[in-house]
Coordinates of C-alpha atoms in Angstrom, one line a residue:
M1 CA 85.8 -47.5 -46.4
R2 CA 84.5 -45.6 -49.4
C3 CA 85.8 -42.1 -50.4
S4 CA 82.4 -40.5 -49.7
Q5 CA 82.6 -41.9 -46.1
L6 CA 86.1 -40.6 -45.6
R7 CA 85.1 -37.2 -46.9
R8 CA 82.1 -37.1 -44.5
I9 CA 84.4 -38.1 -41.5
R10 CA 87.0 -35.4 -42.5
R11 CA 84.2 -32.7 -42.8
T12 CA 82.9 -33.7 -39.3
L13 CA 86.3 -33.6 -37.8
C14 CA 87.1 -30.2 -39.3
S15 CA 83.7 -28.9 -38.1
G16 CA 84.5 -30.2 -34.6
V17 CA 87.9 -28.5 -34.6
A18 CA 86.3 -25.3 -35.7
A19 CA 83.8 -25.5 -32.9
L20 CA 86.5 -26.1 -30.4
V21 CA 88.5 -23.2 -31.7
V22 CA 85.6 -20.8 -31.3
A23 CA 84.8 -22.2 -27.8
A24 CA 88.4 -21.9 -26.6
A25 CA 88.6 -18.3 -27.8
V26 CA 85.3 -17.4 -26.1
L27 CA 86.4 -19.0 -22.9
T28 CA 89.7 -17.2 -22.8
S29 CA 87.9 -13.9 -23.4
A30 CA 85.4 -14.4 -20.5
P31 CA 85.1 -11.7 -17.9
G32 CA 87.9 -11.9 -15.4
A33 CA 90.3 -13.5 -17.9
A34 CA 93.6 -11.9 -18.4
A35 CA 93.4 -8.8 -20.6
E36 CA 94.2 -9.8 -24.1
Q37 CA 93.1 -8.5 -27.5
V38 CA 91.0 -11.5 -28.6
R39 CA 90.3 -11.6 -32.3
L40 CA 89.0 -14.6 -34.1
P41 CA 89.5 -14.4 -37.9
T42 CA 86.5 -13.2 -39.8
A43 CA 84.7 -15.8 -41.9
Y44 CA 84.7 -15.3 -45.7
G45 CA 83.1 -16.9 -48.7
P46 CA 84.3 -18.5 -51.9
R47 CA 85.3 -15.2 -53.7
T48 CA 87.8 -14.3 -50.9
A49 CA 91.0 -16.3 -51.0
L50 CA 93.2 -16.9 -47.9
V51 CA 96.8 -16.2 -49.0
V52 CA 99.6 -17.5 -46.9
L53 CA 103.1 -16.0 -47.5
G54 CA 106.1 -18.3 -47.2
Y55 CA 109.1 -18.1 -45.0
G56 CA 112.5 -19.6 -45.7
L57 CA 112.8 -23.4 -45.2
L58 CA 115.6 -25.1 -43.4
P59 CA 118.3 -26.7 -45.6
D60 CA 116.6 -30.1 -45.3
G61 CA 113.3 -28.7 -46.6
T62 CA 111.5 -28.6 -43.3
M63 CA 109.6 -25.5 -42.1
R64 CA 110.9 -23.0 -39.6
P65 CA 108.7 -22.1 -36.6
P66 CA 107.5 -18.7 -38.0
L67 CA 106.1 -20.4 -41.1
I68 CA 104.3 -23.0 -38.9
E69 CA 102.8 -20.2 -36.9
R70 CA 101.5 -18.5 -40.1
L71 CA 100.0 -21.9 -41.1
R72 CA 98.3 -22.2 -37.8
A73 CA 96.6 -18.8 -38.4
A74 CA 95.7 -19.9 -41.9
Y75 CA 94.3 -23.2 -40.6
I76 CA 92.0 -21.4 -38.2
G77 CA 90.9 -19.1 -40.9
A78 CA 90.3 -22.0 -43.3
L79 CA 88.1 -23.7 -40.7
L80 CA 86.1 -20.6 -40.2
S81 CA 85.8 -19.9 -44.0
P82 CA 85.3 -23.4 -45.4
A83 CA 84.4 -22.2 -48.9
S84 CA 87.4 -19.9 -49.4
P85 CA 90.3 -21.1 -51.6
I86 CA 93.7 -21.1 -50.0
V87 CA 96.8 -19.9 -51.9
V88 CA 100.2 -20.8 -50.5
T89 CA 103.0 -18.7 -52.0
G90 CA 106.7 -19.2 -51.8
G91 CA 109.5 -20.8 -53.9
N92 CA 113.1 -20.9 -52.6
P93 CA 113.3 -24.7 -52.6
R94 CA 115.5 -26.5 -50.1
A95 CA 116.2 -30.2 -50.6
G96 CA 113.8 -30.1 -53.6
V97 CA 110.9 -28.7 -51.6
S98 CA 109.4 -25.3 -52.2
E99 CA 107.8 -23.2 -49.4
A100 CA 104.5 -23.7 -51.1
D101 CA 104.9 -27.4 -51.3
A102 CA 105.7 -27.6 -47.6
M103 CA 102.8 -25.4 -46.6
A104 CA 100.3 -27.3 -48.8
A105 CA 101.5 -30.6 -47.3
W106 CA 101.0 -29.3 -43.7
L107 CA 97.5 -28.1 -44.5
R108 CA 96.5 -31.4 -46.2
E109 CA 97.9 -33.4 -43.2
R110 CA 95.4 -31.5 -41.1
G111 CA 92.4 -32.5 -43.2
L112 CA 91.9 -29.5 -45.5
R113 CA 90.7 -30.6 -48.9
P114 CA 93.4 -30.7 -51.5
D115 CA 91.1 -29.0 -54.1
R116 CA 91.0 -25.9 -51.8
I117 CA 94.8 -25.5 -51.7
H118 CA 96.4 -23.7 -54.7
L119 CA 100.2 -23.5 -54.9
E120 CA 102.3 -20.6 -56.2
P121 CA 105.8 -22.2 -55.9
R122 CA 108.0 -19.7 -57.9
A123 CA 108.1 -16.6 -55.7
G124 CA 111.5 -15.8 -54.3
S125 CA 110.6 -12.5 -52.6
T126 CA 107.5 -10.7 -51.3
V127 CA 107.4 -8.6 -54.5
E128 CA 107.1 -11.9 -56.4
N129 CA 104.6 -13.3 -53.9
A130 CA 102.4 -10.4 -54.7
A131 CA 102.8 -10.5 -58.5
F132 CA 102.5 -14.2 -59.0
T133 CA 99.7 -14.6 -56.5
A134 CA 97.7 -11.9 -58.3
A135 CA 97.7 -14.1 -61.4
V136 CA 96.6 -17.1 -59.3
L137 CA 93.7 -15.1 -57.8
T138 CA 92.6 -13.9 -61.2
A139 CA 92.5 -17.5 -62.5
L140 CA 90.5 -18.6 -59.4
G141 CA 88.0 -15.8 -59.9
S142 CA 88.7 -14.4 -56.4
R143 CA 87.7 -10.7 -55.9
D144 CA 89.9 -10.1 -52.9
A145 CA 92.3 -11.8 -50.4
V146 CA 93.1 -12.2 -46.8
L147 CA 96.8 -11.9 -46.3
I148 CA 98.4 -14.2 -43.7
T149 CA 101.9 -13.5 -42.6
S150 CA 103.8 -12.4 -39.5
A151 CA 103.0 -9.0 -37.9
D152 CA 106.4 -7.5 -38.7
H153 CA 106.1 -8.5 -42.4
L154 CA 102.4 -7.4 -42.8
P155 CA 102.8 -3.6 -43.7
R156 CA 105.2 -4.4 -46.5
A157 CA 103.2 -7.3 -47.7
V158 CA 99.9 -5.3 -47.8
R159 CA 101.7 -2.5 -49.7
L160 CA 103.1 -4.8 -52.3
F161 CA 99.9 -6.8 -52.8
L162 CA 97.9 -3.6 -53.3
A163 CA 100.5 -2.4 -55.8
A164 CA 100.1 -5.7 -57.6
G165 CA 96.3 -5.1 -57.9
V166 CA 95.1 -7.4 -55.2
A167 CA 92.2 -6.1 -53.1
I168 CA 92.8 -6.9 -49.4
A169 CA 89.7 -8.0 -47.4
D170 CA 91.6 -8.6 -44.2
T171 CA 94.8 -9.7 -42.6
Y172 CA 95.6 -12.5 -40.2
T173 CA 98.8 -12.8 -38.2
P174 CA 99.7 -15.5 -35.6
E175 CA 100.4 -12.7 -33.1
R176 CA 96.8 -11.5 -33.2
L177 CA 95.2 -14.9 -32.5
P178 CA 94.0 -15.6 -29.0
T179 CA 96.7 -17.3 -26.9
V180 CA 94.8 -20.5 -26.6
L181 CA 94.7 -20.8 -30.4
R182 CA 98.5 -20.4 -30.6
V183 CA 99.1 -23.3 -28.3
I184 CA 96.5 -25.9 -28.9
P185 CA 97.9 -28.9 -30.9
L186 CA 96.9 -28.9 -34.6

């Protein structure tokens, strides 16, 4: 199979997953459904980057559940914003794997194009996530960012990214995704 055929198949699969995600969210928000704050991530274009903040890896270099949940939120956002670059930020290597390396591999395994995923593998703290990512965003030509992290981490992350000069277009957290999007296999 040629590379162009593989790319076409991958695009079709990602489009299909995006359609399923939207349909599932709509169905769970139908009248009579359990009361839940349903919020699909907003779609953005190529000048808005999706920025996923890391979370400490296990000693063997694998990801902890909170990081996987952040990636699920990022994946949904990436499907809905197919032109947006994705920046994964986090150092703190374990077993030779940085948080950014682990996150990028997870996203690539789910069919996102490698050229969309940009790594910032040096940050050892949220302060460094903000400072180092600001430089990556400038190099990419991004005018603003969608921060993706856990709800309890969000206020601090927003404050630090703003202080680093990053304009925040929106925020995504796993906790704000519709329940069905938190449980479907990705």
